[in-house]
């Protein structure tokens, strides 16, 4: 802001200029906080919308579904809980689409804030940032798991000895490999304001993994299954796996009837993929299935090695996008607060963005190396995801009524 002695004379022409500059500054803050390619009004065909929905839903939660199915003790119980959850999920998506159409907003948090007020809107943003942060942690935990198996495979291939004979050196520690990966690959990809990494790699990896798990079941002996644990323990994994609401800004702009059709079609394919993975992963390993199903397979299987590499590549490309979503929610109010007192410059935005990115990557890395397995992270994320599936859509529709 300019000091009083530098303010232009207060005549109508200058008043209009000041108003124009004020509006321009406000818009500049908004643009600095968001990627320039985040165009809410872009048009998508129905196929493209379904494609984006599948990309949003098919992610790290897929690896945890066999373990979640094992927790229920019976496949029919797990599938029943899954179907009930999907009904609520589709209902929430329809409510979200309806709320978006009547509010004129195109992002999840904007819809909640517009219909439920600033307090609930801020609460939604807090949950959103925390949820995206924990998803980033889950991604790094999965990468660490795959790095561990790959390092064992490379050691066995070079030395011809088993994993039990593998010596412990700093260069065989997957935590060191994960740190190097974060420093030289994930961090540089996450810093830019524009994330150019292609978003549509995840669904292909998910389909490959589902096919591999299904085929592997039919070419190996089936262990006896006799475990029994609480049935409803599968719900957090289902909520995490099927959560698609917070990434649907471009899709929300479609007509409500199209949105309903897209939601049904997308969730149908997601249900099939998640169910096949959960059922056959559980049948293959029974109660002994690992929280990350890929960790249950031997390290030297070429097909599984390909799955590890594909999932690792998918996570490396998706992590910056998740970070970008969370960073944008944090960065916007920071720049708006700065704009109340000083001019928001590009250099200030860049420094703030880099600092937030560094803090995000370092924090998620430290938590990831301390977490024993992916199930601990997903149990937390699943609870937060339930708010986006069950709580916030219900609040928006109640407010409108």
mmCIF file of C-alpha atoms in Angstrom:
data_model
loop_
_atom_site.group_PDB
_atom_site.id
_atom_site.type_symbol
_atom_site.label_atom_id
_atom_site.label_comp_id
_atom_site.label_asym_id
_atom_site.label_seq_id
_atom_site.Cartn_x
_atom_site.Cartn_y
_atom_site.Cartn_z
ATOM 1 C CA UNK A 1 0.000 0.000 0.000
ATOM 2 C CA UNK A 2 1.167 3.537 -0.734
ATOM 3 C CA UNK A 3 1.658 6.067 2.080
ATOM 4 C CA UNK A 4 -0.871 8.973 2.132
ATOM 5 C CA UNK A 5 1.512 11.477 0.606
ATOM 6 C CA UNK A 6 1.944 9.212 -2.449
ATOM 7 C CA UNK A 7 -1.735 8.551 -2.995
ATOM 8 C CA UNK A 8 -3.199 10.045 -6.205
ATOM 9 C CA UNK A 9 -5.497 13.055 -6.055
ATOM 10 C CA UNK A 10 -9.036 12.173 -5.138
ATOM 11 C CA UNK A 11 -10.917 13.125 -8.239
ATOM 12 C CA UNK A 12 -13.261 10.750 -10.121
ATOM 13 C CA UNK A 13 -10.731 9.711 -12.735
ATOM 14 C CA UNK A 14 -8.064 8.874 -10.169
ATOM 15 C CA UNK A 15 -10.637 7.168 -7.950
ATOM 16 C CA UNK A 16 -11.491 4.831 -10.808
ATOM 17 C CA UNK A 17 -7.791 4.185 -11.359
ATOM 18 C CA UNK A 18 -7.255 3.357 -7.688
ATOM 19 C CA UNK A 19 -10.258 1.013 -7.749
ATOM 20 C CA UNK A 20 -8.948 -0.679 -10.880
ATOM 21 C CA UNK A 21 -5.504 -1.080 -9.360
ATOM 22 C CA UNK A 22 -7.019 -2.468 -6.149
ATOM 23 C CA UNK A 23 -9.048 -5.038 -8.071
ATOM 24 C CA UNK A 24 -6.014 -5.901 -10.180
ATOM 25 C CA UNK A 25 -3.902 -6.410 -7.049
ATOM 26 C CA UNK A 26 -6.583 -8.676 -5.534
ATOM 27 C CA UNK A 27 -6.729 -10.713 -8.715
ATOM 28 C CA UNK A 28 -2.929 -10.869 -8.851
ATOM 29 C CA UNK A 29 -2.816 -12.332 -5.339
ATOM 30 C CA UNK A 30 -5.324 -14.992 -6.400
ATOM 31 C CA UNK A 31 -3.318 -15.829 -9.506
ATOM 32 C CA UNK A 32 -0.036 -15.963 -7.596
ATOM 33 C CA UNK A 33 -1.520 -18.466 -5.178
ATOM 34 C CA UNK A 34 -2.815 -20.782 -7.888
ATOM 35 C CA UNK A 35 -1.161 -22.487 -10.862
ATOM 36 C CA UNK A 36 -1.742 -20.610 -14.094
ATOM 37 C CA UNK A 37 -3.058 -23.744 -15.766
ATOM 38 C CA UNK A 38 -5.748 -24.230 -13.122
ATOM 39 C CA UNK A 39 -8.565 -22.993 -15.324
ATOM 40 C CA UNK A 40 -11.821 -23.804 -13.625
ATOM 41 C CA UNK A 41 -13.892 -23.163 -16.674
ATOM 42 C CA UNK A 42 -12.196 -25.611 -18.957
ATOM 43 C CA UNK A 43 -14.629 -27.905 -20.725
ATOM 44 C CA UNK A 44 -14.380 -31.645 -20.534
ATOM 45 C CA UNK A 45 -16.234 -34.314 -22.414
ATOM 46 C CA UNK A 46 -17.946 -37.086 -20.502
ATOM 47 C CA UNK A 47 -15.101 -39.506 -21.242
ATOM 48 C CA UNK A 48 -12.511 -37.011 -20.039
ATOM 49 C CA UNK A 49 -14.498 -36.365 -16.862
ATOM 50 C CA UNK A 50 -14.737 -40.094 -16.097
ATOM 51 C CA UNK A 51 -11.013 -40.321 -16.820
ATOM 52 C CA UNK A 52 -10.211 -37.628 -14.247
ATOM 53 C CA UNK A 53 -12.507 -39.227 -11.658
ATOM 54 C CA UNK A 54 -10.724 -42.566 -12.092
ATOM 55 C CA UNK A 55 -7.363 -40.840 -11.813
ATOM 56 C CA UNK A 56 -8.439 -39.212 -8.558
ATOM 57 C CA UNK A 57 -9.774 -42.376 -6.940
ATOM 58 C CA UNK A 58 -7.279 -45.030 -8.039
ATOM 59 C CA UNK A 59 -4.235 -44.437 -5.905
ATOM 60 C CA UNK A 60 -2.253 -45.592 -2.904
ATOM 61 C CA UNK A 61 -5.330 -46.972 -1.138
ATOM 62 C CA UNK A 62 -5.433 -49.787 -3.689
ATOM 63 C CA UNK A 63 -2.369 -51.413 -2.099
ATOM 64 C CA UNK A 64 -4.108 -51.515 1.285
ATOM 65 C CA UNK A 65 -7.402 -53.084 0.198
ATOM 66 C CA UNK A 66 -6.320 -56.768 0.522
ATOM 67 C CA UNK A 67 -5.148 -56.058 4.087
ATOM 68 C CA UNK A 68 -8.430 -54.298 4.845
ATOM 69 C CA UNK A 69 -10.375 -57.267 3.458
ATOM 70 C CA UNK A 70 -8.302 -59.578 5.665
ATOM 71 C CA UNK A 71 -9.237 -57.468 8.684
ATOM 72 C CA UNK A 72 -12.930 -58.234 8.168
ATOM 73 C CA UNK A 73 -12.315 -61.975 8.199
ATOM 74 C CA UNK A 74 -14.892 -62.709 5.472
ATOM 75 C CA UNK A 75 -14.982 -61.489 1.876
ATOM 76 C CA UNK A 76 -18.760 -61.145 1.838
ATOM 77 C CA UNK A 77 -18.646 -58.824 4.837
ATOM 78 C CA UNK A 78 -15.923 -56.695 3.298
ATOM 79 C CA UNK A 79 -17.776 -56.407 -0.003
ATOM 80 C CA UNK A 80 -21.021 -55.544 1.811
ATOM 81 C CA UNK A 81 -19.360 -52.721 3.735
ATOM 82 C CA UNK A 82 -17.733 -51.554 0.508
ATOM 83 C CA UNK A 83 -21.070 -51.426 -1.339
ATOM 84 C CA UNK A 84 -22.748 -49.502 1.495
ATOM 85 C CA UNK A 85 -19.867 -47.021 1.558
ATOM 86 C CA UNK A 86 -20.036 -46.560 -2.207
ATOM 87 C CA UNK A 87 -23.745 -45.686 -1.963
ATOM 88 C CA UNK A 88 -22.919 -42.942 0.535
ATOM 89 C CA UNK A 89 -19.993 -41.819 -1.601
ATOM 90 C CA UNK A 90 -22.083 -41.459 -4.767
ATOM 91 C CA UNK A 91 -24.761 -39.648 -2.771
ATOM 92 C CA UNK A 92 -22.123 -37.247 -1.470
ATOM 93 C CA UNK A 93 -20.826 -36.618 -4.991
ATOM 94 C CA UNK A 94 -24.353 -35.864 -6.240
ATOM 95 C CA UNK A 95 -24.906 -33.464 -3.328
ATOM 96 C CA UNK A 96 -21.560 -31.845 -4.097
ATOM 97 C CA UNK A 97 -22.518 -31.392 -7.756
ATOM 98 C CA UNK A 98 -25.901 -29.934 -6.811
ATOM 99 C CA UNK A 99 -24.309 -27.594 -4.261
ATOM 100 C CA UNK A 100 -21.784 -26.468 -6.853
ATOM 101 C CA UNK A 101 -24.526 -25.703 -9.384
ATOM 102 C CA UNK A 102 -26.560 -23.567 -6.990
ATOM 103 C CA UNK A 103 -23.590 -21.768 -5.443
ATOM 104 C CA UNK A 104 -21.664 -21.104 -8.644
ATOM 105 C CA UNK A 105 -18.434 -22.341 -6.992
ATOM 106 C CA UNK A 106 -16.139 -24.881 -8.625
ATOM 107 C CA UNK A 107 -13.863 -26.197 -5.871
ATOM 108 C CA UNK A 108 -14.782 -28.334 -2.901
ATOM 109 C CA UNK A 109 -13.692 -25.847 -0.240
ATOM 110 C CA UNK A 110 -15.331 -22.893 -2.041
ATOM 111 C CA UNK A 111 -18.647 -24.749 -2.194
ATOM 112 C CA UNK A 112 -18.516 -25.526 1.538
ATOM 113 C CA UNK A 113 -17.517 -21.967 2.443
ATOM 114 C CA UNK A 114 -20.200 -20.393 0.233
ATOM 115 C CA UNK A 115 -23.057 -22.499 1.613
ATOM 116 C CA UNK A 116 -21.938 -23.105 5.196
ATOM 117 C CA UNK A 117 -20.195 -19.854 6.048
ATOM 118 C CA UNK A 118 -16.591 -18.804 6.664
ATOM 119 C CA UNK A 119 -16.131 -20.801 9.901
ATOM 120 C CA UNK A 120 -17.095 -24.148 8.360
ATOM 121 C CA UNK A 121 -15.216 -23.124 5.226
ATOM 122 C CA UNK A 122 -12.002 -22.591 7.194
ATOM 123 C CA UNK A 123 -12.553 -25.882 9.005
ATOM 124 C CA UNK A 124 -12.913 -27.576 5.632
ATOM 125 C CA UNK A 125 -9.644 -26.026 4.451
ATOM 126 C CA UNK A 126 -7.838 -27.222 7.582
ATOM 127 C CA UNK A 127 -9.109 -30.772 7.087
ATOM 128 C CA UNK A 128 -8.222 -30.555 3.404
ATOM 129 C CA UNK A 129 -4.620 -29.484 4.034
ATOM 130 C CA UNK A 130 -4.141 -32.127 6.728
ATOM 131 C CA UNK A 131 -5.653 -34.805 4.512
ATOM 132 C CA UNK A 132 -3.396 -33.896 1.574
ATOM 133 C CA UNK A 133 -0.388 -33.781 3.904
ATOM 134 C CA UNK A 134 -1.072 -37.297 5.200
ATOM 135 C CA UNK A 135 -1.644 -38.540 1.644
ATOM 136 C CA UNK A 136 1.842 -37.252 0.839
ATOM 137 C CA UNK A 137 3.170 -39.205 3.828
ATOM 138 C CA UNK A 138 1.402 -42.334 2.574
ATOM 139 C CA UNK A 139 3.001 -41.887 -0.838
ATOM 140 C CA UNK A 140 6.490 -41.728 0.657
ATOM 141 C CA UNK A 141 5.842 -44.770 2.866
ATOM 142 C CA UNK A 142 4.850 -46.748 -0.224
ATOM 143 C CA UNK A 143 7.942 -45.576 -2.114
ATOM 144 C CA UNK A 144 10.122 -46.604 0.851
ATOM 145 C CA UNK A 145 8.523 -50.076 0.822
ATOM 146 C CA UNK A 146 9.236 -50.522 -2.874
ATOM 147 C CA UNK A 147 12.804 -49.241 -2.494
ATOM 148 C CA UNK A 148 13.399 -51.814 0.231
ATOM 149 C CA UNK A 149 12.236 -54.703 -1.957
ATOM 150 C CA UNK A 150 14.116 -53.423 -4.991
ATOM 151 C CA UNK A 151 17.360 -53.040 -3.028
ATOM 152 C CA UNK A 152 17.032 -56.631 -1.792
ATOM 153 C CA UNK A 153 16.423 -57.855 -5.332
ATOM 154 C CA UNK A 154 19.449 -55.971 -6.712
ATOM 155 C CA UNK A 155 21.658 -57.307 -3.901
ATOM 156 C CA UNK A 156 20.533 -60.888 -4.515
ATOM 157 C CA UNK A 157 21.026 -60.464 -8.238
ATOM 158 C CA UNK A 158 24.591 -59.157 -7.854
ATOM 159 C CA UNK A 159 25.811 -61.341 -4.981
ATOM 160 C CA UNK A 160 23.657 -64.412 -5.401
ATOM 161 C CA UNK A 161 22.834 -64.532 -1.681
ATOM 162 C CA UNK A 162 19.531 -64.354 0.174
ATOM 163 C CA UNK A 163 17.984 -61.406 1.964
ATOM 164 C CA UNK A 164 18.925 -62.857 5.386
ATOM 165 C CA UNK A 165 22.600 -62.665 4.399
ATOM 166 C CA UNK A 166 22.357 -59.079 3.181
ATOM 167 C CA UNK A 167 24.667 -56.820 5.254
ATOM 168 C CA UNK A 168 23.416 -53.511 6.544
ATOM 169 C CA UNK A 169 25.192 -50.552 5.002
ATOM 170 C CA UNK A 170 24.084 -46.961 4.665
ATOM 171 C CA UNK A 171 23.706 -47.408 0.922
ATOM 172 C CA UNK A 172 21.368 -50.382 1.415
ATOM 173 C CA UNK A 173 19.080 -48.403 3.746
ATOM 174 C CA UNK A 174 15.845 -47.465 1.945
ATOM 175 C CA UNK A 175 15.590 -44.331 4.108
ATOM 176 C CA UNK A 176 18.760 -42.971 2.523
ATOM 177 C CA UNK A 177 17.447 -43.856 -0.923
ATOM 178 C CA UNK A 178 14.139 -42.153 -0.118
ATOM 179 C CA UNK A 179 15.968 -39.021 1.082
ATOM 180 C CA UNK A 180 17.968 -38.876 -2.154
ATOM 181 C CA UNK A 181 14.797 -39.383 -4.170
ATOM 182 C CA UNK A 182 13.026 -36.568 -2.307
ATOM 183 C CA UNK A 183 15.999 -34.218 -2.615
ATOM 184 C CA UNK A 184 16.849 -34.668 -6.270
ATOM 185 C CA UNK A 185 13.535 -35.642 -7.865
ATOM 186 C CA UNK A 186 10.405 -34.963 -5.817
ATOM 187 C CA UNK A 187 11.485 -31.575 -4.466
ATOM 188 C CA UNK A 188 12.500 -30.082 -7.848
ATOM 189 C CA UNK A 189 9.223 -31.307 -9.364
ATOM 190 C CA UNK A 190 7.199 -29.785 -6.514
ATOM 191 C CA UNK A 191 8.686 -26.277 -6.334
ATOM 192 C CA UNK A 192 7.334 -24.767 -9.603
ATOM 193 C CA UNK A 193 3.992 -22.974 -9.552
ATOM 194 C CA UNK A 194 2.950 -24.982 -12.599
ATOM 195 C CA UNK A 195 2.987 -28.753 -12.231
ATOM 196 C CA UNK A 196 3.573 -30.019 -15.730
ATOM 197 C CA UNK A 197 3.758 -33.685 -14.779
ATOM 198 C CA UNK A 198 0.981 -35.561 -16.552
ATOM 199 C CA UNK A 199 -1.887 -36.417 -14.195
ATOM 200 C CA UNK A 200 -3.237 -39.442 -15.982
ATOM 201 C CA UNK A 201 -0.652 -42.134 -15.192
ATOM 202 C CA UNK A 202 -2.200 -43.469 -11.990
ATOM 203 C CA UNK A 203 -5.253 -45.284 -13.340
ATOM 204 C CA UNK A 204 -3.174 -47.374 -15.796
ATOM 205 C CA UNK A 205 -0.888 -48.473 -12.973
ATOM 206 C CA UNK A 206 -3.910 -49.397 -10.844
ATOM 207 C CA UNK A 207 -5.387 -51.562 -13.605
ATOM 208 C CA UNK A 208 -2.027 -53.300 -14.139
ATOM 209 C CA UNK A 209 -1.753 -54.048 -10.421
ATOM 210 C CA UNK A 210 -5.299 -55.424 -10.289
ATOM 211 C CA UNK A 211 -4.632 -57.753 -13.236
ATOM 212 C CA UNK A 212 -1.346 -58.942 -11.726
ATOM 213 C CA UNK A 213 -2.894 -59.697 -8.317
ATOM 214 C CA UNK A 214 -5.804 -61.550 -9.946
ATOM 215 C CA UNK A 215 -3.552 -63.624 -12.205
ATOM 216 C CA UNK A 216 -1.108 -64.375 -9.389
ATOM 217 C CA UNK A 217 -3.918 -65.856 -7.341
ATOM 218 C CA UNK A 218 -4.703 -68.462 -9.989
ATOM 219 C CA UNK A 219 -1.092 -69.587 -10.427
ATOM 220 C CA UNK A 220 -0.253 -70.260 -6.801
ATOM 221 C CA UNK A 221 -1.617 -72.346 -3.920
ATOM 222 C CA UNK A 222 -4.285 -70.762 -1.762
ATOM 223 C CA UNK A 223 -3.570 -70.688 1.999
ATOM 224 C CA UNK A 224 -6.265 -71.465 4.513
ATOM 225 C CA UNK A 225 -8.166 -68.400 5.694
ATOM 226 C CA UNK A 226 -9.355 -68.365 9.270
ATOM 227 C CA UNK A 227 -8.924 -64.823 10.604
ATOM 228 C CA UNK A 228 -11.669 -62.732 12.180
ATOM 229 C CA UNK A 229 -11.440 -59.120 13.197
ATOM 230 C CA UNK A 230 -13.960 -56.233 13.367
ATOM 231 C CA UNK A 231 -15.817 -55.878 10.103
ATOM 232 C CA UNK A 232 -16.023 -52.103 10.158
ATOM 233 C CA UNK A 233 -12.229 -51.710 10.234
ATOM 234 C CA UNK A 234 -12.410 -51.733 6.422
ATOM 235 C CA UNK A 235 -14.220 -48.371 6.321
ATOM 236 C CA UNK A 236 -11.146 -46.077 6.680
ATOM 237 C CA UNK A 237 -9.429 -47.794 3.758
ATOM 238 C CA UNK A 238 -12.582 -47.562 1.635
ATOM 239 C CA UNK A 239 -12.967 -43.861 2.455
ATOM 240 C CA UNK A 240 -9.339 -43.172 1.591
ATOM 241 C CA UNK A 241 -9.413 -45.253 -1.569
ATOM 242 C CA UNK A 242 -12.647 -43.844 -2.980
ATOM 243 C CA UNK A 243 -12.178 -40.203 -2.000
ATOM 244 C CA UNK A 244 -12.365 -38.122 -5.178
ATOM 245 C CA UNK A 245 -14.252 -34.993 -4.079
ATOM 246 C CA UNK A 246 -11.412 -32.553 -3.450
ATOM 247 C CA UNK A 247 -9.840 -32.791 -6.929
ATOM 248 C CA UNK A 248 -12.907 -32.294 -9.089
ATOM 249 C CA UNK A 249 -12.869 -28.576 -9.957
ATOM 250 C CA UNK A 250 -12.942 -29.080 -13.763
ATOM 251 C CA UNK A 251 -15.566 -31.819 -13.573
ATOM 252 C CA UNK A 252 -17.889 -29.844 -11.286
ATOM 253 C CA UNK A 253 -18.611 -27.393 -14.100
ATOM 254 C CA UNK A 254 -20.650 -29.960 -15.976
ATOM 255 C CA UNK A 255 -24.452 -30.055 -15.814
ATOM 256 C CA UNK A 256 -25.854 -31.823 -12.790
ATOM 257 C CA UNK A 257 -27.354 -34.624 -14.897
ATOM 258 C CA UNK A 258 -23.969 -35.240 -16.526
ATOM 259 C CA UNK A 259 -22.264 -35.100 -13.123
ATOM 260 C CA UNK A 260 -24.614 -37.795 -11.780
ATOM 261 C CA UNK A 261 -23.901 -40.056 -14.757
ATOM 262 C CA UNK A 262 -20.160 -39.476 -14.487
ATOM 263 C CA UNK A 263 -20.244 -40.250 -10.766
ATOM 264 C CA UNK A 264 -22.085 -43.555 -11.305
ATOM 265 C CA UNK A 265 -19.850 -44.716 -14.161
ATOM 266 C CA UNK A 266 -16.617 -43.733 -12.411
ATOM 267 C CA UNK A 267 -17.555 -45.321 -9.105
ATOM 268 C CA UNK A 268 -18.637 -48.501 -10.884
ATOM 269 C CA UNK A 269 -15.206 -48.973 -12.448
ATOM 270 C CA UNK A 270 -13.499 -47.995 -9.198
ATOM 271 C CA UNK A 271 -15.576 -50.523 -7.275
ATOM 272 C CA UNK A 272 -14.693 -53.299 -9.705
ATOM 273 C CA UNK A 273 -10.962 -52.524 -9.563
ATOM 274 C CA UNK A 274 -10.831 -52.144 -5.780
ATOM 275 C CA UNK A 275 -12.964 -55.247 -5.195
ATOM 276 C CA UNK A 276 -10.868 -57.473 -7.448
ATOM 277 C CA UNK A 277 -7.668 -56.257 -5.820
ATOM 278 C CA UNK A 278 -9.032 -56.711 -2.308
ATOM 279 C CA UNK A 279 -10.579 -60.122 -2.939
ATOM 280 C CA UNK A 280 -7.716 -61.767 -4.821
ATOM 281 C CA UNK A 281 -5.002 -60.185 -2.712
ATOM 282 C CA UNK A 282 -6.765 -61.532 0.367
ATOM 283 C CA UNK A 283 -7.351 -64.966 -1.161
ATOM 284 C CA UNK A 284 -3.699 -65.224 -2.181
ATOM 285 C CA UNK A 285 -2.150 -64.483 1.211
ATOM 286 C CA UNK A 286 -5.023 -64.800 3.660
ATOM 287 C CA UNK A 287 -4.469 -63.270 7.084
ATOM 288 C CA UNK A 288 -0.749 -62.940 6.322
ATOM 289 C CA UNK A 289 -1.206 -60.284 3.639
ATOM 290 C CA UNK A 290 0.924 -57.202 4.248
ATOM 291 C CA UNK A 291 -0.565 -53.730 4.662
ATOM 292 C CA UNK A 292 1.120 -52.930 1.333
ATOM 293 C CA UNK A 293 0.127 -55.955 -0.747
ATOM 294 C CA UNK A 294 3.212 -55.655 -2.951
ATOM 295 C CA UNK A 295 5.363 -56.358 0.114
ATOM 296 C CA UNK A 296 3.773 -59.830 0.306
ATOM 297 C CA UNK A 297 5.262 -60.889 -3.024
ATOM 298 C CA UNK A 298 8.818 -62.119 -3.489
ATOM 299 C CA UNK A 299 11.393 -59.559 -4.541
ATOM 300 C CA UNK A 300 12.608 -61.451 -7.625
ATOM 301 C CA UNK A 301 9.309 -61.726 -9.515
ATOM 302 C CA UNK A 302 9.709 -59.724 -12.723
ATOM 303 C CA UNK A 303 5.980 -58.950 -13.021
ATOM 304 C CA UNK A 304 5.898 -57.628 -9.456
ATOM 305 C CA UNK A 305 9.107 -55.648 -10.044
ATOM 306 C CA UNK A 306 7.363 -53.911 -12.934
ATOM 307 C CA UNK A 307 4.392 -53.173 -10.664
ATOM 308 C CA UNK A 308 6.744 -51.682 -8.065
ATOM 309 C CA UNK A 309 8.426 -49.476 -10.640
ATOM 310 C CA UNK A 310 5.106 -48.339 -12.119
ATOM 311 C CA UNK A 311 3.653 -47.511 -8.729
ATOM 312 C CA UNK A 312 6.836 -45.710 -7.745
ATOM 313 C CA UNK A 313 6.756 -43.656 -10.938
ATOM 314 C CA UNK A 314 3.066 -42.908 -10.464
ATOM 315 C CA UNK A 315 3.619 -41.672 -6.919
ATOM 316 C CA UNK A 316 6.578 -39.511 -7.935
ATOM 317 C CA UNK A 317 4.369 -37.777 -10.524
ATOM 318 C CA UNK A 318 1.309 -37.494 -8.271
ATOM 319 C CA UNK A 319 3.084 -36.294 -5.106
ATOM 320 C CA UNK A 320 3.821 -32.813 -6.569
ATOM 321 C CA UNK A 321 0.167 -32.423 -7.557
ATOM 322 C CA UNK A 322 -1.059 -33.305 -4.062
ATOM 323 C CA UNK A 323 1.514 -30.905 -2.618
ATOM 324 C CA UNK A 324 0.344 -28.211 -5.036
ATOM 325 C CA UNK A 325 -3.277 -28.581 -3.893
ATOM 326 C CA UNK A 326 -2.340 -28.274 -0.239
ATOM 327 C CA UNK A 327 0.147 -25.477 -0.833
ATOM 328 C CA UNK A 328 -2.410 -23.434 -2.748
ATOM 329 C CA UNK A 329 -4.843 -23.568 0.178
ATOM 330 C CA UNK A 330 -2.127 -22.313 2.542
ATOM 331 C CA UNK A 331 -0.544 -19.803 0.160
ATOM 332 C CA UNK A 332 -3.712 -17.904 -0.788
ATOM 333 C CA UNK A 333 -4.502 -16.501 2.702
ATOM 334 C CA UNK A 334 -0.807 -15.752 3.310
ATOM 335 C CA UNK A 335 -0.666 -13.600 0.172
ATOM 336 C CA UNK A 336 -4.019 -11.994 0.962
ATOM 337 C CA UNK A 337 -2.801 -11.038 4.440
ATOM 338 C CA UNK A 338 0.398 -9.631 2.944
ATOM 339 C CA UNK A 339 -1.664 -7.676 0.415
ATOM 340 C CA UNK A 340 -3.499 -5.825 3.191
ATOM 341 C CA UNK A 341 -0.318 -4.016 4.174
ATOM 342 C CA UNK A 342 2.235 -4.304 1.364
ATOM 343 C CA UNK A 343 2.336 -4.963 -2.352
ATOM 344 C CA UNK A 344 2.585 -8.683 -3.079
ATOM 345 C CA UNK A 345 5.567 -9.117 -5.382
ATOM 346 C CA UNK A 346 6.538 -12.101 -7.473
ATOM 347 C CA UNK A 347 9.719 -12.537 -5.428
ATOM 348 C CA UNK A 348 7.720 -12.702 -2.179
ATOM 349 C CA UNK A 349 5.395 -15.272 -3.679
ATOM 350 C CA UNK A 350 8.335 -17.335 -4.946
ATOM 351 C CA UNK A 351 10.136 -17.288 -1.582
ATOM 352 C CA UNK A 352 6.951 -18.220 0.278
ATOM 353 C CA UNK A 353 6.148 -20.993 -2.186
ATOM 354 C CA UNK A 354 9.649 -22.485 -1.939
ATOM 355 C CA UNK A 355 9.584 -22.303 1.874
ATOM 356 C CA UNK A 356 6.193 -24.037 2.039
ATOM 357 C CA UNK A 357 7.371 -26.704 -0.392
ATOM 358 C CA UNK A 358 10.542 -27.387 1.603
ATOM 359 C CA UNK A 359 8.602 -27.607 4.859
ATOM 360 C CA UNK A 360 6.050 -29.957 3.268
ATOM 361 C CA UNK A 361 8.621 -32.336 1.743
ATOM 362 C CA UNK A 362 10.859 -32.425 4.827
ATOM 363 C CA UNK A 363 7.949 -32.996 7.216
ATOM 364 C CA UNK A 364 6.381 -35.761 5.152
ATOM 365 C CA UNK A 365 9.773 -37.447 4.754
ATOM 366 C CA UNK A 366 10.481 -37.433 8.498
ATOM 367 C CA UNK A 367 7.056 -38.865 9.297
ATOM 368 C CA UNK A 368 7.305 -41.466 6.519
ATOM 369 C CA UNK A 369 10.602 -42.916 7.794
ATOM 370 C CA UNK A 370 9.117 -43.190 11.307
ATOM 371 C CA UNK A 371 5.906 -44.962 10.245
ATOM 372 C CA UNK A 372 6.119 -48.787 10.410
ATOM 373 C CA UNK A 373 3.660 -49.511 7.580
ATOM 374 C CA UNK A 374 1.084 -47.902 5.314
ATOM 375 C CA UNK A 375 -1.897 -49.112 7.365
ATOM 376 C CA UNK A 376 -1.067 -46.685 10.186
ATOM 377 C CA UNK A 377 -1.193 -43.730 7.809
ATOM 378 C CA UNK A 378 -4.337 -44.859 6.004
ATOM 379 C CA UNK A 379 -6.196 -45.355 9.291
ATOM 380 C CA UNK A 380 -5.644 -41.639 9.945
ATOM 381 C CA UNK A 381 -6.382 -40.525 6.382
ATOM 382 C CA UNK A 382 -9.510 -42.670 6.236
ATOM 383 C CA UNK A 383 -11.002 -40.858 9.203
ATOM 384 C CA UNK A 384 -10.340 -37.461 7.622
ATOM 385 C CA UNK A 385 -11.621 -38.676 4.239
ATOM 386 C CA UNK A 386 -14.895 -39.600 5.913
ATOM 387 C CA UNK A 387 -15.474 -35.893 6.593
ATOM 388 C CA UNK A 388 -15.254 -35.146 2.862
ATOM 389 C CA UNK A 389 -17.518 -38.068 1.994
ATOM 390 C CA UNK A 390 -20.150 -37.978 4.763
ATOM 391 C CA UNK A 391 -19.951 -34.774 6.846
ATOM 392 C CA UNK A 392 -19.316 -31.755 4.604
ATOM 393 C CA UNK A 393 -21.746 -32.781 1.800
ATOM 394 C CA UNK A 394 -24.431 -33.246 4.449
ATOM 395 C CA UNK A 395 -23.708 -29.802 5.867
ATOM 396 C CA UNK A 396 -23.998 -28.144 2.465
ATOM 397 C CA UNK A 397 -27.340 -29.731 1.624
ATOM 398 C CA UNK A 398 -28.740 -28.964 5.109
ATOM 399 C CA UNK A 399 -27.672 -25.356 4.756
ATOM 400 C CA UNK A 400 -29.413 -25.056 1.412
ATOM 401 C CA UNK A 401 -32.587 -26.639 2.734
#
